[in-house]
Each structure stands twice: as structure tokens, then as C-alpha cells.
PDB file of C-alpha atoms in Angstrom:
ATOM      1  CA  UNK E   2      -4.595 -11.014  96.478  1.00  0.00           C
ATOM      2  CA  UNK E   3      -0.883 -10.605  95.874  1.00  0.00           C
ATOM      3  CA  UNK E   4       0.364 -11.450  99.058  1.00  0.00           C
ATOM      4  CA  UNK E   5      -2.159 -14.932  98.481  1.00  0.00           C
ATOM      5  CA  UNK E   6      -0.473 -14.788  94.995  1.00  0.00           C
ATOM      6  CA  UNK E   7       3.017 -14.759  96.806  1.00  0.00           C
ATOM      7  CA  UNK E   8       1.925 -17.369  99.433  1.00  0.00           C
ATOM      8  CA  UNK E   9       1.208 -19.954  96.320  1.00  0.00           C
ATOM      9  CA  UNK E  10       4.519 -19.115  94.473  1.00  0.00           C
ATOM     10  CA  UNK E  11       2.114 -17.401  91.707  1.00  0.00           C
ATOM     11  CA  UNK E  12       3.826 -14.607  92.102  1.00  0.00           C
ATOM     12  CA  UNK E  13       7.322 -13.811  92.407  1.00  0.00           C
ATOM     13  CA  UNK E  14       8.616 -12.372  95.679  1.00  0.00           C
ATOM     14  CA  UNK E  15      11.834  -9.534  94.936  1.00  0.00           C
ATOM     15  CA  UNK E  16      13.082  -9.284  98.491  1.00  0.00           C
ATOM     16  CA  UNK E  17      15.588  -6.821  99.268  1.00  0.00           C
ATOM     17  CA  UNK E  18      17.295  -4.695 102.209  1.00  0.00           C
ATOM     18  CA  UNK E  19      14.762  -2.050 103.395  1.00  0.00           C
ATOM     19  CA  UNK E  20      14.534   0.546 106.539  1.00  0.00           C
ATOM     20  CA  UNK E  21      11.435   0.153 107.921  1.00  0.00           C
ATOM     21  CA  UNK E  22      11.288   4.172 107.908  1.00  0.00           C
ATOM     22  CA  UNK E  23      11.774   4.150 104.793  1.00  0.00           C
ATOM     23  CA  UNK E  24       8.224   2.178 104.059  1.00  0.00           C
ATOM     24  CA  UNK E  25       6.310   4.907 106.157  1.00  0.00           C
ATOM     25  CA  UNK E  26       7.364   7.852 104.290  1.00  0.00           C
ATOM     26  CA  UNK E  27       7.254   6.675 100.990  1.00  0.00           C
ATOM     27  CA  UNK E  28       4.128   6.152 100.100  1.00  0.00           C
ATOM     28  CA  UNK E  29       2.500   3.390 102.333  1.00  0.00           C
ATOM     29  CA  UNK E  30      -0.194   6.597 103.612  1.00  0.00           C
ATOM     30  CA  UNK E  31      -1.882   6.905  99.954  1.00  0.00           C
ATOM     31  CA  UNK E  32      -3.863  10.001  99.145  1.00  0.00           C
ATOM     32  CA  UNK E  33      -7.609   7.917  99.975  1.00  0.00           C
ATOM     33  CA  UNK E  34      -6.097   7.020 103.527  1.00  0.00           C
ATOM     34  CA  UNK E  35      -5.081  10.404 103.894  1.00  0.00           C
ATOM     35  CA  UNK E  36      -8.651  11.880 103.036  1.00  0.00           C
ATOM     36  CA  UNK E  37     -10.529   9.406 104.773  1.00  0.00           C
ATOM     37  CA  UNK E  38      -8.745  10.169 108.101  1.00  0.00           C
ATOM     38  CA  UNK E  39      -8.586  13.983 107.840  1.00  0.00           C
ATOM     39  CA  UNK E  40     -12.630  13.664 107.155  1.00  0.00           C
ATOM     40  CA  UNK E  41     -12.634  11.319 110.313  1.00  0.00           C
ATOM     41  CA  UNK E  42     -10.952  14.003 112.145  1.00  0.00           C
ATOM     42  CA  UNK E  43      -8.274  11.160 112.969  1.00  0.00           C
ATOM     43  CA  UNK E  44      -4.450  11.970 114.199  1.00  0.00           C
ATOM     44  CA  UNK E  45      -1.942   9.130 112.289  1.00  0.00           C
ATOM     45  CA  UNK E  46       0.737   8.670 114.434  1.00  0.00           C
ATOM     46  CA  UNK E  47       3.954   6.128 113.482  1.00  0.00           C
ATOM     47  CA  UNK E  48       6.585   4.729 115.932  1.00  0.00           C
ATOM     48  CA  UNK E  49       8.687   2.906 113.639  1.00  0.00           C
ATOM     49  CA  UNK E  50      12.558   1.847 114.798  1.00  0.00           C
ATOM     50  CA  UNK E  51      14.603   2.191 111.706  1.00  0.00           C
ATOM     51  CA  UNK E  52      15.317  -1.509 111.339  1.00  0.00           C
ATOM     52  CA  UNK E  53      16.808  -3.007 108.348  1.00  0.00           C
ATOM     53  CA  UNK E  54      14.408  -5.966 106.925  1.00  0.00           C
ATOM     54  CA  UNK E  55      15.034  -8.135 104.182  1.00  0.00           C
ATOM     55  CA  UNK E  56      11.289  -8.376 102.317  1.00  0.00           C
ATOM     56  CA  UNK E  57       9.645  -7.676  98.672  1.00  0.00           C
ATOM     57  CA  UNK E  58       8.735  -4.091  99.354  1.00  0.00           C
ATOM     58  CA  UNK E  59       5.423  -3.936  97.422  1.00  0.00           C
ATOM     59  CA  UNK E  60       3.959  -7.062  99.232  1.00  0.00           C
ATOM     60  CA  UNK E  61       5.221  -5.538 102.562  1.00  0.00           C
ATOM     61  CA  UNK E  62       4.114  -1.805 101.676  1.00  0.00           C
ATOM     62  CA  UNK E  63       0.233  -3.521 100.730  1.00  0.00           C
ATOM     63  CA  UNK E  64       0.334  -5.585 103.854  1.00  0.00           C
ATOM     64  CA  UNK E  65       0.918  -1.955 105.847  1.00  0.00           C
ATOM     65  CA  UNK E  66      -1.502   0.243 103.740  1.00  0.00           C
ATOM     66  CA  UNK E  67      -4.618  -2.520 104.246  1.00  0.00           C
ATOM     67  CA  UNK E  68      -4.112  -2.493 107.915  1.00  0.00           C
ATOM     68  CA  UNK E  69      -3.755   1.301 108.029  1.00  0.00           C
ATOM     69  CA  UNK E  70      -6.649   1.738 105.890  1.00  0.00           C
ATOM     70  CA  UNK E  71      -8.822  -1.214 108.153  1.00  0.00           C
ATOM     71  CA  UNK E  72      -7.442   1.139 111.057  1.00  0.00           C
ATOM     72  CA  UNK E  73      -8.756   4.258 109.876  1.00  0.00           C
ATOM     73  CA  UNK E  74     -12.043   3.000 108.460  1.00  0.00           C
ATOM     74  CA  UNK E  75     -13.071   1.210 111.768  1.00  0.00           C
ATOM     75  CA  UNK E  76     -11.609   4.402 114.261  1.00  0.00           C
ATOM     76  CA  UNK E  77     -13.847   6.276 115.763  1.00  0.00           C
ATOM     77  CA  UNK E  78     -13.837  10.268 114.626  1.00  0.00           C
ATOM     78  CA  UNK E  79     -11.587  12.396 116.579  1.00  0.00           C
ATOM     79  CA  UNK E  80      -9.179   9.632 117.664  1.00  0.00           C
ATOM     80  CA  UNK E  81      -5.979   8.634 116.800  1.00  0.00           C
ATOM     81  CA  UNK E  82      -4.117   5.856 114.905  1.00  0.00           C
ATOM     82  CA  UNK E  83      -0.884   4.778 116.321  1.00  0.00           C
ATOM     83  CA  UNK E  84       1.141   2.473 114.330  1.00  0.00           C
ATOM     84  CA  UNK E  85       4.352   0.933 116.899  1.00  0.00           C
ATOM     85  CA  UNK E  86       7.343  -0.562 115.139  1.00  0.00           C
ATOM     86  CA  UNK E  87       9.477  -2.181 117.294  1.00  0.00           C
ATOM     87  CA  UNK E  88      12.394  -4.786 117.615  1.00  0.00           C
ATOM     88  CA  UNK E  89      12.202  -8.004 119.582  1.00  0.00           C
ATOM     89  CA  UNK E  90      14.889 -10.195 120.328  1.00  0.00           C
TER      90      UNK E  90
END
């Protein structure tokens, strides 16, 4: 709903300079994800480049953690998730 919020200019967005590491490994994976794919038996692996972006990070970080979440909800059990950041020209 917020990024529909952001689409309609209902919401704000606060863009600013960002490493795209730096939205793996600080807090996209909540606790719920984490749980749900350790009871799924699932392996989370990222790729990332460490890319600068210009973006609102909580829009961007709730974009990532509903497609990880769809990811691990719709995996099959002892499989893995592989999440691949990288740059095109």
C-alpha cells in the first residue's frame, strides 16, 4: 500500500544515496522471513553488487522484503532462495 501510496503522490517519497548492500544487511530479512525459511529448511542466498542507488529506502526495503517473503512462502522445502543484484548498462 505505500509504494501505491507513493505511486499517487499520497505519500511522500525521501530518496537518498544508498548501497544496495547496505539494504540486504540491514534489516530487509525480518525475523518472520527468517523463521519461515529456517522451518522450510530453505538456504537464502544474496548476490548483490554494491551499487550506489538514489531511492526512498523504506519503499525500496518493502518492495525487497514482499518479494523475499513471496519467494520463501512459494519455495519448495529444502531449496534455496537466490536473490542476484546486478548492474546493466
Amino acid at each position: 500500500l505505500e509504494l501505491v501510496s507513493a505511486e499517487t503522490q499520497q505519500t511522500r517519497l525521501e530518496l537518498k544515496s544508498l548501497k544496495s548492500k547496505d539494504l540486504f544487511s540491514s534489516g530487509v530479512i525480518t525475523e518472520p522471513i527468517q523463521k519461515m525459511a529456517a522451518e522450510k529448511h530453505l538456504n537464502l542466498k544474496f548476490n548483490v553488487d554494491n551499487q550506489n542507488l538514489i531511492a526512498d529506502e523504506r519503499v525500496l526495503k518493502n518492495v525487497f522484503r514482499r518479494l523475499i517473503h513471496n519467494a520463501v512462502k512459494f519455495s519448495d522445502p529444502n531449496s534455496d532462495v537466490i536473490i542476484n543484484g546486478i548492474t546493466q548498462d
